[in-house]
């Protein structure tokens, strides 16, 4: 089955290209996240090393590895396969902290993982994506990410906005606290705008896209969330920590994946996996939250009895 044409490179809204809109949404989202972070969030890896390191290793190493494994199992079309690798290399943003709170997980652990992974992916993302290109197309591949320019671009998209937000919080705490709720709402609105634009563009080919990408993408989502909880339990982390790791792995930064596909690589079909994932991840995380609530209710009844 042929990959449908996705005209994201030339798609505009109000005179702005969709890649610029997605890039702006990502920068706004990361700046807003910076407004909620403190330097102590990064130091938690020293005071609580086991849950932080466990979560980061699963997120930054196991997730790409599982993506490569599922590509071998499902053998999807090349753009879907590369899109899955890109997606697996884009760890969660601030929305995972919100869902961790709803799931009654360890929010401090979630924030720490989000903050630290945002730094590490500057280096790991280009490496894993190029490894994907090499494995799927051979050594003579014509598409690749130039390592240093890509690292610098991802740094500008992730690290600098977060640093701006953290600096504002540190030196103008009262101002940061005042604008953070509005920035959060604006950030969420920008994410919804990107979702709406992407959905409107792929809607005519939605049945084909679902047939091509739903199974491997959904499997990636479910396998990683289950693996996260399982490893956490095997290592005897507490329930709240296990929930945090599960949500962190289940909520990938799909906006970053879209930006890499259409703004950096200029290959809009590589965004198909991220577009499908942006719907499956909410189904999976809400199902997990429902499970957590059921688990809590059962435990409360047992305690009362």
PDB file of C-alpha atoms in Angstrom:
ATOM      1  CA  UNK A   1       0.000   0.000   0.000  1.00  0.00           C
ATOM      2  CA  UNK A   2       1.370   3.406  -0.998  1.00  0.00           C
ATOM      3  CA  UNK A   3       2.078   6.109   1.559  1.00  0.00           C
ATOM      4  CA  UNK A   4      -0.447   8.952   1.100  1.00  0.00           C
ATOM      5  CA  UNK A   5       0.889  12.361   0.127  1.00  0.00           C
ATOM      6  CA  UNK A   6       0.918  14.784   3.049  1.00  0.00           C
ATOM      7  CA  UNK A   7       1.284  18.390   1.945  1.00  0.00           C
ATOM      8  CA  UNK A   8       2.584  19.718   5.259  1.00  0.00           C
ATOM      9  CA  UNK A   9       5.560  21.565   3.772  1.00  0.00           C
ATOM     10  CA  UNK A  10       3.296  23.914   1.810  1.00  0.00           C
ATOM     11  CA  UNK A  11       0.385  23.957   4.237  1.00  0.00           C
ATOM     12  CA  UNK A  12      -0.224  27.413   5.701  1.00  0.00           C
ATOM     13  CA  UNK A  13      -2.586  28.958   8.225  1.00  0.00           C
ATOM     14  CA  UNK A  14      -2.958  32.726   8.361  1.00  0.00           C
ATOM     15  CA  UNK A  15       0.175  33.098   6.262  1.00  0.00           C
ATOM     16  CA  UNK A  16       2.264  30.874   8.558  1.00  0.00           C
ATOM     17  CA  UNK A  17       3.677  27.534   7.428  1.00  0.00           C
ATOM     18  CA  UNK A  18       2.619  24.570   9.551  1.00  0.00           C
ATOM     19  CA  UNK A  19       6.257  23.769  10.361  1.00  0.00           C
ATOM     20  CA  UNK A  20       6.648  27.281  11.788  1.00  0.00           C
ATOM     21  CA  UNK A  21       3.438  26.847  13.815  1.00  0.00           C
ATOM     22  CA  UNK A  22       4.615  23.494  15.189  1.00  0.00           C
ATOM     23  CA  UNK A  23       8.047  24.959  15.987  1.00  0.00           C
ATOM     24  CA  UNK A  24       6.455  27.910  17.759  1.00  0.00           C
ATOM     25  CA  UNK A  25       4.185  25.581  19.735  1.00  0.00           C
ATOM     26  CA  UNK A  26       7.193  23.489  20.791  1.00  0.00           C
ATOM     27  CA  UNK A  27       9.180  26.542  21.916  1.00  0.00           C
ATOM     28  CA  UNK A  28       6.201  27.873  23.857  1.00  0.00           C
ATOM     29  CA  UNK A  29       5.633  24.476  25.463  1.00  0.00           C
ATOM     30  CA  UNK A  30       9.272  24.151  26.541  1.00  0.00           C
ATOM     31  CA  UNK A  31       9.406  27.733  27.848  1.00  0.00           C
ATOM     32  CA  UNK A  32       6.266  27.075  29.892  1.00  0.00           C
ATOM     33  CA  UNK A  33       7.862  23.930  31.265  1.00  0.00           C
ATOM     34  CA  UNK A  34      10.882  26.001  32.286  1.00  0.00           C
ATOM     35  CA  UNK A  35       8.604  28.258  34.321  1.00  0.00           C
ATOM     36  CA  UNK A  36       7.717  25.229  36.482  1.00  0.00           C
ATOM     37  CA  UNK A  37      11.291  23.954  36.989  1.00  0.00           C
ATOM     38  CA  UNK A  38      13.893  24.670  39.666  1.00  0.00           C
ATOM     39  CA  UNK A  39      17.557  23.677  39.806  1.00  0.00           C
ATOM     40  CA  UNK A  40      16.646  21.289  42.604  1.00  0.00           C
ATOM     41  CA  UNK A  41      14.622  19.262  40.080  1.00  0.00           C
ATOM     42  CA  UNK A  42      17.904  18.303  38.405  1.00  0.00           C
ATOM     43  CA  UNK A  43      19.647  17.500  41.699  1.00  0.00           C
ATOM     44  CA  UNK A  44      17.075  14.818  42.533  1.00  0.00           C
ATOM     45  CA  UNK A  45      19.152  12.331  40.552  1.00  0.00           C
ATOM     46  CA  UNK A  46      21.675  12.542  43.409  1.00  0.00           C
ATOM     47  CA  UNK A  47      19.148  12.194  46.244  1.00  0.00           C
ATOM     48  CA  UNK A  48      16.865   9.615  44.556  1.00  0.00           C
ATOM     49  CA  UNK A  49      19.140   7.958  41.971  1.00  0.00           C
ATOM     50  CA  UNK A  50      17.412   4.590  41.492  1.00  0.00           C
ATOM     51  CA  UNK A  51      13.958   5.694  40.254  1.00  0.00           C
ATOM     52  CA  UNK A  52      15.390   8.553  38.175  1.00  0.00           C
ATOM     53  CA  UNK A  53      18.082   6.441  36.492  1.00  0.00           C
ATOM     54  CA  UNK A  54      15.647   3.553  35.972  1.00  0.00           C
ATOM     55  CA  UNK A  55      13.108   5.801  34.294  1.00  0.00           C
ATOM     56  CA  UNK A  56      15.719   7.546  32.128  1.00  0.00           C
ATOM     57  CA  UNK A  57      17.292   4.274  30.946  1.00  0.00           C
ATOM     58  CA  UNK A  58      13.885   2.890  29.960  1.00  0.00           C
ATOM     59  CA  UNK A  59      12.905   6.116  28.250  1.00  0.00           C
ATOM     60  CA  UNK A  60      16.157   6.956  26.465  1.00  0.00           C
ATOM     61  CA  UNK A  61      17.502   3.473  25.633  1.00  0.00           C
ATOM     62  CA  UNK A  62      14.791   0.821  25.946  1.00  0.00           C
ATOM     63  CA  UNK A  63      12.164   2.825  24.057  1.00  0.00           C
ATOM     64  CA  UNK A  64      14.280   3.277  20.883  1.00  0.00           C
ATOM     65  CA  UNK A  65      15.395  -0.363  21.155  1.00  0.00           C
ATOM     66  CA  UNK A  66      11.784  -1.574  21.311  1.00  0.00           C
ATOM     67  CA  UNK A  67      10.965   0.671  18.338  1.00  0.00           C
ATOM     68  CA  UNK A  68      13.705  -1.018  16.282  1.00  0.00           C
ATOM     69  CA  UNK A  69      12.423  -4.440  17.397  1.00  0.00           C
ATOM     70  CA  UNK A  70       8.819  -3.672  16.426  1.00  0.00           C
ATOM     71  CA  UNK A  71       9.976  -2.369  13.054  1.00  0.00           C
ATOM     72  CA  UNK A  72      11.588  -5.758  12.462  1.00  0.00           C
ATOM     73  CA  UNK A  73       8.379  -7.529  13.550  1.00  0.00           C
ATOM     74  CA  UNK A  74       5.829  -5.406  11.654  1.00  0.00           C
ATOM     75  CA  UNK A  75       8.067  -4.393   8.724  1.00  0.00           C
ATOM     76  CA  UNK A  76       6.143  -1.137   8.125  1.00  0.00           C
ATOM     77  CA  UNK A  77       6.750   1.154   5.174  1.00  0.00           C
ATOM     78  CA  UNK A  78       9.996   3.120   5.392  1.00  0.00           C
ATOM     79  CA  UNK A  79       8.413   6.493   6.370  1.00  0.00           C
ATOM     80  CA  UNK A  80       6.411   4.801   9.155  1.00  0.00           C
ATOM     81  CA  UNK A  81       9.521   3.009  10.430  1.00  0.00           C
ATOM     82  CA  UNK A  82      11.620   6.179  10.515  1.00  0.00           C
ATOM     83  CA  UNK A  83       8.708   8.026  12.094  1.00  0.00           C
ATOM     84  CA  UNK A  84       8.560   5.443  14.889  1.00  0.00           C
ATOM     85  CA  UNK A  85      12.267   5.885  15.581  1.00  0.00           C
ATOM     86  CA  UNK A  86      11.921   9.676  15.614  1.00  0.00           C
ATOM     87  CA  UNK A  87       8.973   9.369  17.976  1.00  0.00           C
ATOM     88  CA  UNK A  88      10.830   6.981  20.293  1.00  0.00           C
ATOM     89  CA  UNK A  89      13.658   9.516  20.548  1.00  0.00           C
ATOM     90  CA  UNK A  90      11.394  12.394  21.672  1.00  0.00           C
ATOM     91  CA  UNK A  91      10.759  11.977  25.406  1.00  0.00           C
ATOM     92  CA  UNK A  92       7.894  13.545  27.267  1.00  0.00           C
ATOM     93  CA  UNK A  93       7.239  17.228  27.809  1.00  0.00           C
ATOM     94  CA  UNK A  94       5.356  19.002  30.591  1.00  0.00           C
ATOM     95  CA  UNK A  95       2.028  17.298  29.770  1.00  0.00           C
ATOM     96  CA  UNK A  96       3.376  14.073  31.299  1.00  0.00           C
ATOM     97  CA  UNK A  97       3.711  15.859  34.656  1.00  0.00           C
ATOM     98  CA  UNK A  98       0.023  16.788  34.503  1.00  0.00           C
ATOM     99  CA  UNK A  99      -1.057  13.221  33.688  1.00  0.00           C
ATOM    100  CA  UNK A 100       1.231  11.860  36.414  1.00  0.00           C
ATOM    101  CA  UNK A 101      -0.629  14.079  38.873  1.00  0.00           C
ATOM    102  CA  UNK A 102      -3.995  12.739  37.666  1.00  0.00           C
ATOM    103  CA  UNK A 103      -2.704   9.159  37.986  1.00  0.00           C
ATOM    104  CA  UNK A 104      -1.554   9.974  41.539  1.00  0.00           C
ATOM    105  CA  UNK A 105       2.030   9.168  40.685  1.00  0.00           C
ATOM    106  CA  UNK A 106       5.255  10.743  41.933  1.00  0.00           C
ATOM    107  CA  UNK A 107       5.077  14.182  40.297  1.00  0.00           C
ATOM    108  CA  UNK A 108       8.536  15.197  41.557  1.00  0.00           C
ATOM    109  CA  UNK A 109      10.038  12.138  39.824  1.00  0.00           C
ATOM    110  CA  UNK A 110       8.104  12.952  36.653  1.00  0.00           C
ATOM    111  CA  UNK A 111       9.382  16.535  36.630  1.00  0.00           C
ATOM    112  CA  UNK A 112      12.956  15.365  37.206  1.00  0.00           C
ATOM    113  CA  UNK A 113      12.818  12.824  34.386  1.00  0.00           C
ATOM    114  CA  UNK A 114      11.295  15.389  32.031  1.00  0.00           C
ATOM    115  CA  UNK A 115      13.972  17.949  32.870  1.00  0.00           C
ATOM    116  CA  UNK A 116      16.968  15.624  32.563  1.00  0.00           C
ATOM    117  CA  UNK A 117      15.768  13.746  29.466  1.00  0.00           C
ATOM    118  CA  UNK A 118      15.254  17.096  27.731  1.00  0.00           C
ATOM    119  CA  UNK A 119      18.998  17.691  27.988  1.00  0.00           C
ATOM    120  CA  UNK A 120      20.139  14.205  27.035  1.00  0.00           C
ATOM    121  CA  UNK A 121      18.002  13.972  23.876  1.00  0.00           C
ATOM    122  CA  UNK A 122      19.996  16.797  22.313  1.00  0.00           C
ATOM    123  CA  UNK A 123      22.726  14.200  21.856  1.00  0.00           C
ATOM    124  CA  UNK A 124      20.823  10.908  21.600  1.00  0.00           C
ATOM    125  CA  UNK A 125      18.083  11.862  19.145  1.00  0.00           C
ATOM    126  CA  UNK A 126      20.280  12.578  16.084  1.00  0.00           C
ATOM    127  CA  UNK A 127      22.365   9.473  16.812  1.00  0.00           C
ATOM    128  CA  UNK A 128      19.394   7.083  17.006  1.00  0.00           C
ATOM    129  CA  UNK A 129      17.649   8.625  13.984  1.00  0.00           C
ATOM    130  CA  UNK A 130      20.784   8.266  11.868  1.00  0.00           C
ATOM    131  CA  UNK A 131      21.168   4.690  13.115  1.00  0.00           C
ATOM    132  CA  UNK A 132      17.633   4.112  11.877  1.00  0.00           C
ATOM    133  CA  UNK A 133      18.444   5.549   8.476  1.00  0.00           C
ATOM    134  CA  UNK A 134      21.556   3.397   8.245  1.00  0.00           C
ATOM    135  CA  UNK A 135      19.750   0.180   9.254  1.00  0.00           C
ATOM    136  CA  UNK A 136      16.758   0.752   6.995  1.00  0.00           C
ATOM    137  CA  UNK A 137      18.449   2.133   3.886  1.00  0.00           C
ATOM    138  CA  UNK A 138      22.075   0.985   4.116  1.00  0.00           C
ATOM    139  CA  UNK A 139      25.313   2.919   4.321  1.00  0.00           C
ATOM    140  CA  UNK A 140      24.616   4.883   1.146  1.00  0.00           C
ATOM    141  CA  UNK A 141      21.487   6.536   2.498  1.00  0.00           C
ATOM    142  CA  UNK A 142      20.665   9.927   0.998  1.00  0.00           C
ATOM    143  CA  UNK A 143      18.666  11.171   3.988  1.00  0.00           C
ATOM    144  CA  UNK A 144      20.376  11.735   7.306  1.00  0.00           C
ATOM    145  CA  UNK A 145      20.653  14.221  10.148  1.00  0.00           C
ATOM    146  CA  UNK A 146      23.947  16.142  10.203  1.00  0.00           C
ATOM    147  CA  UNK A 147      24.945  15.496  13.809  1.00  0.00           C
ATOM    148  CA  UNK A 148      26.308  18.825  15.026  1.00  0.00           C
ATOM    149  CA  UNK A 149      23.778  21.076  13.224  1.00  0.00           C
ATOM    150  CA  UNK A 150      20.934  18.814  14.385  1.00  0.00           C
ATOM    151  CA  UNK A 151      22.146  18.845  17.973  1.00  0.00           C
ATOM    152  CA  UNK A 152      22.373  22.640  17.889  1.00  0.00           C
ATOM    153  CA  UNK A 153      18.895  22.919  16.393  1.00  0.00           C
ATOM    154  CA  UNK A 154      17.355  20.599  18.978  1.00  0.00           C
ATOM    155  CA  UNK A 155      19.216  22.524  21.676  1.00  0.00           C
ATOM    156  CA  UNK A 156      17.617  25.758  20.425  1.00  0.00           C
ATOM    157  CA  UNK A 157      14.193  24.124  20.370  1.00  0.00           C
ATOM    158  CA  UNK A 158      14.376  22.489  23.809  1.00  0.00           C
ATOM    159  CA  UNK A 159      17.201  23.635  26.082  1.00  0.00           C
ATOM    160  CA  UNK A 160      17.155  27.376  25.372  1.00  0.00           C
ATOM    161  CA  UNK A 161      13.385  27.826  25.895  1.00  0.00           C
ATOM    162  CA  UNK A 162      13.542  25.815  29.125  1.00  0.00           C
ATOM    163  CA  UNK A 163      16.529  27.903  30.270  1.00  0.00           C
ATOM    164  CA  UNK A 164      14.592  31.115  29.540  1.00  0.00           C
ATOM    165  CA  UNK A 165      11.646  29.893  31.611  1.00  0.00           C
ATOM    166  CA  UNK A 166      13.870  28.764  34.493  1.00  0.00           C
ATOM    167  CA  UNK A 167      15.797  32.038  34.455  1.00  0.00           C
ATOM    168  CA  UNK A 168      12.573  34.011  34.660  1.00  0.00           C
ATOM    169  CA  UNK A 169      11.386  31.846  37.547  1.00  0.00           C
ATOM    170  CA  UNK A 170      14.696  32.259  39.381  1.00  0.00           C
ATOM    171  CA  UNK A 171      15.111  36.026  39.004  1.00  0.00           C
ATOM    172  CA  UNK A 172      11.446  37.075  38.818  1.00  0.00           C
ATOM    173  CA  UNK A 173       9.613  34.393  40.740  1.00  0.00           C
ATOM    174  CA  UNK A 174       6.430  36.384  41.353  1.00  0.00           C
ATOM    175  CA  UNK A 175       6.166  37.348  37.694  1.00  0.00           C
ATOM    176  CA  UNK A 176       6.787  33.747  36.613  1.00  0.00           C
ATOM    177  CA  UNK A 177       4.058  32.500  38.935  1.00  0.00           C
ATOM    178  CA  UNK A 178       1.623  35.067  37.532  1.00  0.00           C
ATOM    179  CA  UNK A 179       2.228  34.282  33.881  1.00  0.00           C
ATOM    180  CA  UNK A 180       2.653  30.496  34.226  1.00  0.00           C
ATOM    181  CA  UNK A 181      -1.111  29.687  34.277  1.00  0.00           C
ATOM    182  CA  UNK A 182      -1.679  31.805  31.179  1.00  0.00           C
ATOM    183  CA  UNK A 183       1.384  30.368  29.451  1.00  0.00           C
ATOM    184  CA  UNK A 184       0.158  26.859  30.256  1.00  0.00           C
ATOM    185  CA  UNK A 185      -3.240  27.557  28.723  1.00  0.00           C
ATOM    186  CA  UNK A 186      -1.667  29.174  25.662  1.00  0.00           C
ATOM    187  CA  UNK A 187       0.761  26.266  25.331  1.00  0.00           C
ATOM    188  CA  UNK A 188      -2.080  23.751  25.521  1.00  0.00           C
ATOM    189  CA  UNK A 189      -4.054  25.753  22.936  1.00  0.00           C
ATOM    190  CA  UNK A 190      -1.058  25.765  20.584  1.00  0.00           C
ATOM    191  CA  UNK A 191      -0.735  21.977  20.936  1.00  0.00           C
ATOM    192  CA  UNK A 192      -4.442  21.599  20.093  1.00  0.00           C
ATOM    193  CA  UNK A 193      -3.952  23.893  17.084  1.00  0.00           C
ATOM    194  CA  UNK A 194      -1.128  21.719  15.767  1.00  0.00           C
ATOM    195  CA  UNK A 195      -3.281  18.622  16.363  1.00  0.00           C
ATOM    196  CA  UNK A 196      -6.190  20.188  14.453  1.00  0.00           C
ATOM    197  CA  UNK A 197      -3.996  21.228  11.516  1.00  0.00           C
ATOM    198  CA  UNK A 198      -2.397  17.804  11.247  1.00  0.00           C
ATOM    199  CA  UNK A 199      -5.712  15.998  11.558  1.00  0.00           C
ATOM    200  CA  UNK A 200      -7.381  18.176   8.899  1.00  0.00           C
ATOM    201  CA  UNK A 201      -4.537  17.472   6.481  1.00  0.00           C
ATOM    202  CA  UNK A 202      -4.458  13.692   6.961  1.00  0.00           C
ATOM    203  CA  UNK A 203      -8.234  13.199   7.314  1.00  0.00           C
ATOM    204  CA  UNK A 204      -8.824  12.380   3.591  1.00  0.00           C
ATOM    205  CA  UNK A 205      -6.265   9.561   3.888  1.00  0.00           C
ATOM    206  CA  UNK A 206      -7.030   8.624   7.490  1.00  0.00           C
ATOM    207  CA  UNK A 207      -8.148   5.069   6.698  1.00  0.00           C
ATOM    208  CA  UNK A 208      -4.903   4.340   4.829  1.00  0.00           C
ATOM    209  CA  UNK A 209      -2.763   5.935   7.539  1.00  0.00           C
ATOM    210  CA  UNK A 210      -4.506   3.921  10.266  1.00  0.00           C
ATOM    211  CA  UNK A 211      -4.017   0.719   8.307  1.00  0.00           C
ATOM    212  CA  UNK A 212      -0.327   1.484   7.778  1.00  0.00           C
ATOM    213  CA  UNK A 213       0.683   2.814  11.177  1.00  0.00           C
ATOM    214  CA  UNK A 214      -1.870   2.047  13.897  1.00  0.00           C
ATOM    215  CA  UNK A 215      -0.736  -1.481  14.803  1.00  0.00           C
ATOM    216  CA  UNK A 216       3.023  -0.814  15.215  1.00  0.00           C
ATOM    217  CA  UNK A 217       2.514   2.582  16.873  1.00  0.00           C
ATOM    218  CA  UNK A 218      -0.123   1.338  19.312  1.00  0.00           C
ATOM    219  CA  UNK A 219       1.985  -1.726  20.112  1.00  0.00           C
ATOM    220  CA  UNK A 220       4.971   0.530  20.830  1.00  0.00           C
ATOM    221  CA  UNK A 221       2.852   2.595  23.210  1.00  0.00           C
ATOM    222  CA  UNK A 222       1.362  -0.382  25.088  1.00  0.00           C
ATOM    223  CA  UNK A 223       4.570  -2.441  25.282  1.00  0.00           C
ATOM    224  CA  UNK A 224       6.590   0.453  26.690  1.00  0.00           C
ATOM    225  CA  UNK A 225       4.004   1.408  29.320  1.00  0.00           C
ATOM    226  CA  UNK A 226       3.721  -2.202  30.476  1.00  0.00           C
ATOM    227  CA  UNK A 227       7.508  -2.586  30.435  1.00  0.00           C
ATOM    228  CA  UNK A 228       7.934   0.593  32.471  1.00  0.00           C
ATOM    229  CA  UNK A 229       5.587  -0.591  35.226  1.00  0.00           C
ATOM    230  CA  UNK A 230       7.053  -4.117  35.173  1.00  0.00           C
ATOM    231  CA  UNK A 231      10.679  -3.001  35.501  1.00  0.00           C
ATOM    232  CA  UNK A 232       9.740  -0.560  38.257  1.00  0.00           C
ATOM    233  CA  UNK A 233       8.018  -3.338  40.189  1.00  0.00           C
ATOM    234  CA  UNK A 234      10.902  -5.782  39.655  1.00  0.00           C
ATOM    235  CA  UNK A 235      13.280  -3.158  41.077  1.00  0.00           C
ATOM    236  CA  UNK A 236      10.850  -2.697  43.997  1.00  0.00           C
ATOM    237  CA  UNK A 237      10.083   0.953  43.320  1.00  0.00           C
ATOM    238  CA  UNK A 238       6.919   2.121  45.034  1.00  0.00           C
ATOM    239  CA  UNK A 239       3.543   2.395  43.300  1.00  0.00           C
ATOM    240  CA  UNK A 240       3.758   6.152  42.791  1.00  0.00           C
ATOM    241  CA  UNK A 241       7.199   5.886  41.181  1.00  0.00           C
ATOM    242  CA  UNK A 242       6.044   3.049  38.912  1.00  0.00           C
ATOM    243  CA  UNK A 243       3.088   5.146  37.774  1.00  0.00           C
ATOM    244  CA  UNK A 244       5.329   8.120  37.031  1.00  0.00           C
ATOM    245  CA  UNK A 245       7.688   6.038  34.903  1.00  0.00           C
ATOM    246  CA  UNK A 246       4.746   4.502  33.030  1.00  0.00           C
ATOM    247  CA  UNK A 247       3.224   7.894  32.197  1.00  0.00           C
ATOM    248  CA  UNK A 248       6.590   9.422  31.264  1.00  0.00           C
ATOM    249  CA  UNK A 249       7.125   6.625  28.744  1.00  0.00           C
ATOM    250  CA  UNK A 250       3.531   6.718  27.512  1.00  0.00           C
ATOM    251  CA  UNK A 251       3.469  10.452  26.751  1.00  0.00           C
ATOM    252  CA  UNK A 252       6.070  11.205  24.100  1.00  0.00           C
ATOM    253  CA  UNK A 253       6.722  14.715  22.770  1.00  0.00           C
ATOM    254  CA  UNK A 254       4.861  14.287  19.481  1.00  0.00           C
ATOM    255  CA  UNK A 255       5.281  18.002  18.647  1.00  0.00           C
ATOM    256  CA  UNK A 256       9.075  17.599  18.667  1.00  0.00           C
ATOM    257  CA  UNK A 257       8.710  14.520  16.441  1.00  0.00           C
ATOM    258  CA  UNK A 258       6.600  16.534  13.987  1.00  0.00           C
ATOM    259  CA  UNK A 259       9.108  19.407  14.006  1.00  0.00           C
ATOM    260  CA  UNK A 260      12.015  17.030  13.312  1.00  0.00           C
ATOM    261  CA  UNK A 261      10.089  15.418  10.449  1.00  0.00           C
ATOM    262  CA  UNK A 262       8.818  18.527   8.670  1.00  0.00           C
ATOM    263  CA  UNK A 263      11.071  21.382   9.804  1.00  0.00           C
ATOM    264  CA  UNK A 264      14.468  19.666  10.094  1.00  0.00           C
ATOM    265  CA  UNK A 265      14.287  16.669   7.738  1.00  0.00           C
ATOM    266  CA  UNK A 266      11.744  18.261   5.349  1.00  0.00           C
ATOM    267  CA  UNK A 267      10.031  14.869   5.012  1.00  0.00           C
ATOM    268  CA  UNK A 268       6.367  15.292   6.060  1.00  0.00           C
ATOM    269  CA  UNK A 269       5.559  11.595   5.581  1.00  0.00           C
ATOM    270  CA  UNK A 270       7.919  10.883   8.500  1.00  0.00           C
ATOM    271  CA  UNK A 271       5.337  12.642  10.708  1.00  0.00           C
ATOM    272  CA  UNK A 272       2.660   9.975  10.068  1.00  0.00           C
ATOM    273  CA  UNK A 273       3.705   7.833  13.044  1.00  0.00           C
ATOM    274  CA  UNK A 274       3.649  10.883  15.336  1.00  0.00           C
ATOM    275  CA  UNK A 275       0.208  11.911  14.044  1.00  0.00           C
ATOM    276  CA  UNK A 276      -1.205   8.458  14.775  1.00  0.00           C
ATOM    277  CA  UNK A 277       0.592   8.344  18.114  1.00  0.00           C
ATOM    278  CA  UNK A 278      -0.845  11.649  19.297  1.00  0.00           C
ATOM    279  CA  UNK A 279      -4.266   9.944  19.415  1.00  0.00           C
ATOM    280  CA  UNK A 280      -3.188   6.514  20.672  1.00  0.00           C
ATOM    281  CA  UNK A 281      -1.123   7.920  23.529  1.00  0.00           C
ATOM    282  CA  UNK A 282      -4.140   9.662  25.049  1.00  0.00           C
ATOM    283  CA  UNK A 283      -6.199   6.474  24.784  1.00  0.00           C
ATOM    284  CA  UNK A 284      -3.433   4.509  26.499  1.00  0.00           C
ATOM    285  CA  UNK A 285      -2.692   7.036  29.232  1.00  0.00           C
ATOM    286  CA  UNK A 286      -6.363   7.565  30.093  1.00  0.00           C
ATOM    287  CA  UNK A 287      -6.826   3.779  30.228  1.00  0.00           C
ATOM    288  CA  UNK A 288      -3.861   3.614  32.602  1.00  0.00           C
ATOM    289  CA  UNK A 289      -5.276   6.437  34.747  1.00  0.00           C
ATOM    290  CA  UNK A 290      -8.604   4.574  34.932  1.00  0.00           C
ATOM    291  CA  UNK A 291      -6.691   1.461  36.036  1.00  0.00           C
ATOM    292  CA  UNK A 292      -4.866   3.504  38.702  1.00  0.00           C
ATOM    293  CA  UNK A 293      -8.158   4.896  40.018  1.00  0.00           C
ATOM    294  CA  UNK A 294      -9.659   1.382  40.139  1.00  0.00           C
ATOM    295  CA  UNK A 295      -6.557   0.124  41.933  1.00  0.00           C
ATOM    296  CA  UNK A 296      -6.817   2.941  44.495  1.00  0.00           C
ATOM    297  CA  UNK A 297     -10.526   2.293  45.083  1.00  0.00           C
ATOM    298  CA  UNK A 298      -9.904  -1.416  45.587  1.00  0.00           C
ATOM    299  CA  UNK A 299      -7.077  -0.691  48.005  1.00  0.00           C
ATOM    300  CA  UNK A 300      -9.197   1.800  49.972  1.00  0.00           C
ATOM    301  CA  UNK A 301     -12.020  -0.727  50.299  1.00  0.00           C
ATOM    302  CA  UNK A 302      -9.562  -3.361  51.505  1.00  0.00           C
ATOM    303  CA  UNK A 303      -8.164  -0.957  54.126  1.00  0.00           C
ATOM    304  CA  UNK A 304     -11.658  -0.019  55.364  1.00  0.00           C
ATOM    305  CA  UNK A 305     -12.643  -3.672  55.672  1.00  0.00           C
TER     306      UNK A 305
END
